[in-house]
XYZ file of C-alpha atoms in Angstrom:
419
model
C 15.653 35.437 -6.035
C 15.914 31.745 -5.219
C 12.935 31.932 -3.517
C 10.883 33.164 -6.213
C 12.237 30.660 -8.623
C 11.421 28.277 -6.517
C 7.908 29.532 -5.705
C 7.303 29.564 -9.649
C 8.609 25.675 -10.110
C 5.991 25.363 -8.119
C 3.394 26.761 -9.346
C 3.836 25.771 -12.785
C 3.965 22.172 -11.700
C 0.888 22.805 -10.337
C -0.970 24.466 -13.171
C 0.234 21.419 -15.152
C -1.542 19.103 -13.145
C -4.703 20.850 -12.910
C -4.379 21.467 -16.917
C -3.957 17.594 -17.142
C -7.206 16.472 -14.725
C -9.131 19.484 -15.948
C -10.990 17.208 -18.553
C -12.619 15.258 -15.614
C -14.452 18.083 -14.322
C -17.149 19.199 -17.060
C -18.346 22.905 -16.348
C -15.656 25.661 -15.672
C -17.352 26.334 -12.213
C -16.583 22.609 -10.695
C -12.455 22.881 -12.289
C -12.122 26.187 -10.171
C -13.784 24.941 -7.104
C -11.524 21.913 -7.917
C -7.907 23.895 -7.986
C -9.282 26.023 -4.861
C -9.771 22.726 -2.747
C -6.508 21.033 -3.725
C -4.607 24.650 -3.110
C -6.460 24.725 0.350
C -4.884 20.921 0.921
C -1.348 22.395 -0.018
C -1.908 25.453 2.114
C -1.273 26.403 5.446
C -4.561 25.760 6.675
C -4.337 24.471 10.354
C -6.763 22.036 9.802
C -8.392 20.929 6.630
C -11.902 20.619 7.052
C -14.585 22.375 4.558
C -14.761 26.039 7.069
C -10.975 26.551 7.530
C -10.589 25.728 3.166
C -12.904 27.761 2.678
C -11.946 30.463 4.410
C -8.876 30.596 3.277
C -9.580 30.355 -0.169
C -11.469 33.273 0.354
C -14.992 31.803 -0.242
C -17.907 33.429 2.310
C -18.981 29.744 3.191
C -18.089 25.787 2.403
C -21.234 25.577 0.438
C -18.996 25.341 -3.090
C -16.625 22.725 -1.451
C -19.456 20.664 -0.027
C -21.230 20.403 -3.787
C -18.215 19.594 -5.148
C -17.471 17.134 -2.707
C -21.368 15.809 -2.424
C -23.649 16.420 -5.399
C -21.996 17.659 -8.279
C -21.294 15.971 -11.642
C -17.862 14.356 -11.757
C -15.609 10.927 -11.698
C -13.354 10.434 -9.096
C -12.261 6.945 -10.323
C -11.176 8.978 -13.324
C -9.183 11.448 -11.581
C -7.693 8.817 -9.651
C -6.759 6.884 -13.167
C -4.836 10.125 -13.604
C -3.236 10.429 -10.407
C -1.833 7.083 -11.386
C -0.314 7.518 -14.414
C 1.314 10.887 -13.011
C 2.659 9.361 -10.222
C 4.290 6.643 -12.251
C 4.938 8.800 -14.766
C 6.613 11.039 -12.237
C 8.451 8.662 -10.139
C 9.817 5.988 -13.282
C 8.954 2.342 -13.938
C 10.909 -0.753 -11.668
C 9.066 0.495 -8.392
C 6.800 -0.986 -5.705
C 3.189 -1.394 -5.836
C 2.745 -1.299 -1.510
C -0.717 -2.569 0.018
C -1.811 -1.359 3.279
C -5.314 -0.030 4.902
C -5.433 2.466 7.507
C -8.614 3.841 9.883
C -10.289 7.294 10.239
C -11.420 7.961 13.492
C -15.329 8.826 13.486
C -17.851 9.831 15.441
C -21.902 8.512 15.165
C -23.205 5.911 12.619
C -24.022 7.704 9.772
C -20.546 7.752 8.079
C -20.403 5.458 4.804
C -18.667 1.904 6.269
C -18.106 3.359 9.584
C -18.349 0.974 12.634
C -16.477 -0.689 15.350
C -13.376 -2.597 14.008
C -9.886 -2.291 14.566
C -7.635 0.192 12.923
C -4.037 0.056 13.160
C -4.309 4.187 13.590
C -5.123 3.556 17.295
C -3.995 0.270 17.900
C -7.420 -0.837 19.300
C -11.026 -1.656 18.181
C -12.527 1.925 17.377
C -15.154 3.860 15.848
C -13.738 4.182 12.642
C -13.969 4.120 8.916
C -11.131 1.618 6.768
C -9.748 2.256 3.514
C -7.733 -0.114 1.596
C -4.710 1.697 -0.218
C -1.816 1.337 -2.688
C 1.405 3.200 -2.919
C 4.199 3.319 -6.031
C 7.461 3.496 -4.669
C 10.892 4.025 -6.435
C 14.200 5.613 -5.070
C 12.612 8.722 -6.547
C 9.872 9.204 -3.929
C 6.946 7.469 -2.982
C 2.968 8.531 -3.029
C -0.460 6.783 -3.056
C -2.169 5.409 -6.028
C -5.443 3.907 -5.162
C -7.789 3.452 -2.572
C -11.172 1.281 -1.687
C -13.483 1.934 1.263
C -13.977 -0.787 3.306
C -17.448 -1.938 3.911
C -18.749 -4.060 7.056
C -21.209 -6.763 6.603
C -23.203 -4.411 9.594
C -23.647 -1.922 6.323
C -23.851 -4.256 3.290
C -26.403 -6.182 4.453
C -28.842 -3.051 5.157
C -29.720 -1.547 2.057
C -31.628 0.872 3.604
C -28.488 2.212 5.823
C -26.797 1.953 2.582
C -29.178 3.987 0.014
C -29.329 6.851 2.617
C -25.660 7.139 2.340
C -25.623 6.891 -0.892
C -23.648 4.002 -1.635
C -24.449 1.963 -4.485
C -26.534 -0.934 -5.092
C -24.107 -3.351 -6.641
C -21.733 -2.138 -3.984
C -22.029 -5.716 -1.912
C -19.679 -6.791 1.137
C -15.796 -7.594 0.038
C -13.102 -8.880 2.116
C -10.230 -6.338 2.415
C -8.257 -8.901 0.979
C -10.686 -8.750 -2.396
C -10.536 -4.918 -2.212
C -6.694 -5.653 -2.360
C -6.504 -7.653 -4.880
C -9.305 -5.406 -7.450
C -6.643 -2.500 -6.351
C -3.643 -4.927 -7.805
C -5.547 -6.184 -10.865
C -6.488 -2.029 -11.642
C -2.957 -0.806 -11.216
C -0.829 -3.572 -13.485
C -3.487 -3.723 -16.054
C -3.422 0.105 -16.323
C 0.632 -0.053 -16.852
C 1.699 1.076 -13.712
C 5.667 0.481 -13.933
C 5.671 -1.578 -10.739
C 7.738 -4.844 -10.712
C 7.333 -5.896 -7.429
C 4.391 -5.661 -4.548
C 5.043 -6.171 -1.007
C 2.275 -6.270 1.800
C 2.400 -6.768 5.307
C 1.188 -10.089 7.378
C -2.658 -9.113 7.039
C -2.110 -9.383 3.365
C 0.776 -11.429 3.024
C -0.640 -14.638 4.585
C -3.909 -14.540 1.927
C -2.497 -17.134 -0.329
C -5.015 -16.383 -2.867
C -3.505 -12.743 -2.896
C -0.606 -14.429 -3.467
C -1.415 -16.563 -5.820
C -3.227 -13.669 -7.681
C 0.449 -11.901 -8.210
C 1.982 -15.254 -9.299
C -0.713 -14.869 -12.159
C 0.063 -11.873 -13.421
C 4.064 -12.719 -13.407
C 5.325 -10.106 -10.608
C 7.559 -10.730 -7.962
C 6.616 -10.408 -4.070
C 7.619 -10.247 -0.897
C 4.992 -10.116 1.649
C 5.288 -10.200 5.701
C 3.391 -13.165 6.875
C 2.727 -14.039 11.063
C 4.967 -16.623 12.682
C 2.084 -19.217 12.208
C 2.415 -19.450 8.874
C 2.884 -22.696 8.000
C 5.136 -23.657 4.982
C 3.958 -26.447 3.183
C 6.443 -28.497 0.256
C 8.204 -31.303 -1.338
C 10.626 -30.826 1.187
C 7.907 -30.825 4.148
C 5.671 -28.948 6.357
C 6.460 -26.305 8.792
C 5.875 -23.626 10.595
C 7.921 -20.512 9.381
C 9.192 -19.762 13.109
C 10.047 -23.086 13.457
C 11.764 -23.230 10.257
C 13.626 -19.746 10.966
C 14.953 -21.441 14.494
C 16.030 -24.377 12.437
C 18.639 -21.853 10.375
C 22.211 -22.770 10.202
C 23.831 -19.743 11.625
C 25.902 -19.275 8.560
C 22.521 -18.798 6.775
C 22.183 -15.022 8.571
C 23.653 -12.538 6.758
C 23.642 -8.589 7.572
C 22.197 -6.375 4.595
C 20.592 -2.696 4.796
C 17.103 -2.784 3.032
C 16.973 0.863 1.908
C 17.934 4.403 3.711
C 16.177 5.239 7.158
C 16.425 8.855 8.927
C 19.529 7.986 10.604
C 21.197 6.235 7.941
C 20.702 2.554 6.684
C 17.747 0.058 7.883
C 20.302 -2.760 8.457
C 19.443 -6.332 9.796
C 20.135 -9.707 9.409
C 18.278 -11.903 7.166
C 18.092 -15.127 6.480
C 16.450 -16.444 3.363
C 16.339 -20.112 1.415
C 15.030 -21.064 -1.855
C 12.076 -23.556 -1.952
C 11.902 -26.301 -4.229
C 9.432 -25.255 -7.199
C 5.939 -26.168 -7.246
C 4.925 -28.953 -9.413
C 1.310 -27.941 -10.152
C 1.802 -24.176 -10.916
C 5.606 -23.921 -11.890
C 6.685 -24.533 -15.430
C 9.552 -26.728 -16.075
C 12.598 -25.365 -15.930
C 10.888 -22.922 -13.414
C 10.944 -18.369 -14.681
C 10.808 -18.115 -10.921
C 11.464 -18.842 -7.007
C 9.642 -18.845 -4.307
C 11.386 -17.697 -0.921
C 11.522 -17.852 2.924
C 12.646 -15.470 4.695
C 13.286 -13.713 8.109
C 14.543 -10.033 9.183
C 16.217 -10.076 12.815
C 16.586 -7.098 15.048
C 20.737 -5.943 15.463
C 19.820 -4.207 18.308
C 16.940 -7.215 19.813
C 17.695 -10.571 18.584
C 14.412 -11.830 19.512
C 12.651 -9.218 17.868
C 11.855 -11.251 14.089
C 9.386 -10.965 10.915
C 8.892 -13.253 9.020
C 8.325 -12.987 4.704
C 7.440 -15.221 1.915
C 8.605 -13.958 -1.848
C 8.201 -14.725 -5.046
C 11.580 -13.833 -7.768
C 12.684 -14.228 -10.761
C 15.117 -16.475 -11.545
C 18.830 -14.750 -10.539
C 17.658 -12.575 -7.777
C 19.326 -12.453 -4.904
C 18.375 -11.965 -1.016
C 19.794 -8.535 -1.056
C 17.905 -7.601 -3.673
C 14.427 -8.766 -1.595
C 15.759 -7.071 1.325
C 15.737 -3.942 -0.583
C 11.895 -4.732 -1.914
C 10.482 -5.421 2.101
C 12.456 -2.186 3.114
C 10.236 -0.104 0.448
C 6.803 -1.716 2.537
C 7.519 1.824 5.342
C 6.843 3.367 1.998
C 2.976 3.463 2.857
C 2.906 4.806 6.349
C 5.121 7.499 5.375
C 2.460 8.355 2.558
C -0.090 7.916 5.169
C 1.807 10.370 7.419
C 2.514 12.989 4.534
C -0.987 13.376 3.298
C -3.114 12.593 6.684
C -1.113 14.627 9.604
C 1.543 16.640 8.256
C 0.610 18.143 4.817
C -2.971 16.805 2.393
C -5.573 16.737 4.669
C -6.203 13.085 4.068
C -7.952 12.495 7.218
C -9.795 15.505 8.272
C -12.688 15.557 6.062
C -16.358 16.292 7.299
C -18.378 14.019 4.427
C -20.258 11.627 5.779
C -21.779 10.010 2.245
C -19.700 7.242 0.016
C -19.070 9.304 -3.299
C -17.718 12.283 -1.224
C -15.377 10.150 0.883
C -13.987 9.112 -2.768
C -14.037 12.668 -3.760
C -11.832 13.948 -0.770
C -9.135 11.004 -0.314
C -8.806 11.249 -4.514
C -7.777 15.435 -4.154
C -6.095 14.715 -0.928
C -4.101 12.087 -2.977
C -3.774 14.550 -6.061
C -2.217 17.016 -3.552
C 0.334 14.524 -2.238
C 1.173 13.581 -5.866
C 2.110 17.129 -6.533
C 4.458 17.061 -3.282
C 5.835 13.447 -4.755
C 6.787 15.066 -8.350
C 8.207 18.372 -7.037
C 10.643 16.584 -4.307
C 11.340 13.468 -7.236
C 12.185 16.438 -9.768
C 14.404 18.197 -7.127
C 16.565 14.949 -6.419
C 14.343 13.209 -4.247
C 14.431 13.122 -0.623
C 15.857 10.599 2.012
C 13.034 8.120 3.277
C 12.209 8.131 6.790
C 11.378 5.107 8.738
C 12.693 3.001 12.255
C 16.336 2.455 11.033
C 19.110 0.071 12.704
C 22.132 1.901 11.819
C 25.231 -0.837 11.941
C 26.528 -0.709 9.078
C 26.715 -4.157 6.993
C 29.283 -7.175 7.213
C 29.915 -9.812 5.272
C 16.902 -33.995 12.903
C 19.104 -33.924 9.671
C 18.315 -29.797 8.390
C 16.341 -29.215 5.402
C 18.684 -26.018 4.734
C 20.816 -26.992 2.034
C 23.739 -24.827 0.761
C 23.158 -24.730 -3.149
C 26.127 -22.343 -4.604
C 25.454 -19.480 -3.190
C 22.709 -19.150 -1.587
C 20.727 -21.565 0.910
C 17.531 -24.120 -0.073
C 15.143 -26.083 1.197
C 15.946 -30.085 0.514
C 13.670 -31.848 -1.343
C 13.352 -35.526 -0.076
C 12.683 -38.239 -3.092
C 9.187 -39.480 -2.819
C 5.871 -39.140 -4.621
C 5.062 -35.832 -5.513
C 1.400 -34.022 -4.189
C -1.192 -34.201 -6.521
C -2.766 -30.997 -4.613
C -1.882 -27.710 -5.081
C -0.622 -26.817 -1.521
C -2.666 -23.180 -0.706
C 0.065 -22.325 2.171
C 2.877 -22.554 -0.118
């Protein structure tokens, strides 16, 4: 009996969702074809491509799922506005907005943006395809929100290549960092309850992304490389170098969210920097942050983060925020490997690549709001399992917590871009 129960929580979940996006899909035809393809990414397929869907949807061919996918009439940015507002809808406001991109192994040339470039995927330059992604994380669950395909300067600058895979004419080259920050600007102006974005190093170390979230008044806390150099009032250095510098009092041990085998605990070390003269109001809403995350278990093992707070938060608190960055390679491992489908589609042409990723993501969205609505679900990632304990140095004990000291001299009359 608890079976079926549970079998019809499901479904009518389901039947509100497609009830919700059924608007976006104009004749009655291109909605069923729709709720057959996203049932097929639920299902027990083995593999998701158009045949094996098809098939066991009970359709003779993939000819339906390739129109719908292809040529037919219908807005995936729209659909993807509504996966959006379900997912935050679904998951509550005070979450993280998570930037990553991740690769899809191709084969051939044909494939919209596809080309030889490296992809985290296989840890190596590849023949691949990048797309650019946001997730929405709370405590609730986590689940994908946005995406941008990533296109080469190889493609852009052929217009030819481009027409015949149907990618559009004001579609010119963009950075991934750009694509990033379009995604940001989309999600916070369409009220996405996020409060806080985190990015790793590839990210993290674009100051103008950065600067973008300073902007629009939302906190940070971004992985940047050892290189990064830290420039200030108090000085210039690089954040390794800085790190080494740390009094050892400075470390402090502090779990930054629940792992598979209990909590993701390190030591961190984290100082305030003096505020920026140029940007900053007077008395400064906000501070900006240095901080590192050391291995327990490797001492040597370090990464290294730059944040941005509101006034009154406290390192534990931006622990918690970097911990929720795993957030996006567990979505990437939910809806590409283990459950959506998001990486074995067959289209090789721009719009469907947008079609597919936005159902695949509607699929995972459903998985999101059922496990958020059944109490959520513990989130998996490497975990440390301890549990927690309680030259003259710019690090500067200011009551309690740690800053950087500001010598007295002339202030900059440049904004610094590395700060």
């Amino acid at each position: 009996m608890e079976g079926l129960t549970e079998v019809g929580f499901w479904a009518a979940e389901l039947e509100s969702v497609f009830a919700r996006v059924a608007g976006r899909f104009a004749r009655a035809d291109l909605r069923w074809r729709m709720r057959d393809y996203v049932r097929g990414l639920l299902g027990q397929a083995a593999r998701k491509n158009g045949w094996q869907l098809a098939e066991w949807a009970g359709h003779r061919t993939p000819d339906g799922f390739q129109r719908l996918l292809n040529s037919s009439v219908w807005d995936a940015d729209a659909l993807r506005d509504d996966v959006r507002a379900y997912v935050g809808e679904s998951l509550g406001p005070d979450g993280v907005l998570i930037i990553d991109d991740t690769g899809f192994i191709k084969k051939g040339t044909t494939s919209a943006g596809v080309g030889r470039q490296y992809t985290g995927t296989s840890g190596k330059i590849d023949n691949c395809q990048i797309g650019v992604f946001a997730a929405y994380a709370t405590r609730s669950g986590r689940a994908l929100v946005d995406r941008e395909l990533y296109l080469p300067k190889a493609w852009t600058s052929d217009r030819d290549r481009c027409r015949a895979a149907k990618i559009p004419d004001e579609r010119g080259f963009a950075t991934k960092g750009e694509l990033a920050r379009n995604i940001v600007r989309r999600c916070l102006a369409a009220g996405l309850p996020a409060t806080w974005v985190t990015a790793d190093e590839a990210y993290g170390q674009d100051w103008h992304f950065r600067r973008l979230l300073e902007q629009l008044d939302i906190g940070y806390v971004v992985a940047v490389p050892k290189s990064q150099q830290i420039k200030s009032l108090a000085g210039i250095w690089r954040i390794d170098q800085l790190i080494e510098d740390a009094p050892a009092d400075v470390w402090q041990r502090l779990s930054c969210g629940d792992g598979a085998k209990g909590p993701r605990v390190y030591d961190w070390a984290a100082a305030k920097l003096p505020a920026n003269l140029i940007f900053d109001p007077d008395p400064p809403t906000h501070h900006r942050w240095v901080m590192a995350r050391r291995s327990l278990s490797d001492p040597g093992e370090l990464a290294y983060y730059l944040a941005y707070a509101p006034v009154g938060v406290e390192i534990a608190e931006l622990a918690q925020v970097a911990g929720f960055r795993w957030a996006i390679e567990e979505c990437f491992q939910a809806a590409a490997k283990n459950e959506c489908g998001l990486d074995q589609y067959e289209v090789r042409r721009y719009p469907g690549w947008y079609r597919h990723i936005t159902l695949a993501m509607l699929a995972h969205a459903v998985l999101t709001a059922l496990a958020a609505q059944a109490g959520g679900e513990t989130a998996k990632g490497a975990a440390e399992t301890d549990q927690p304990s309680s030259s003259r140095s710019p690090w500067q004990r200011s009551g309690g917590s740690w800053t950087l000291s500001c010598p007295t001299h002339e202030p900059t009359a440049t904004p610094s871009p590395t700060h």
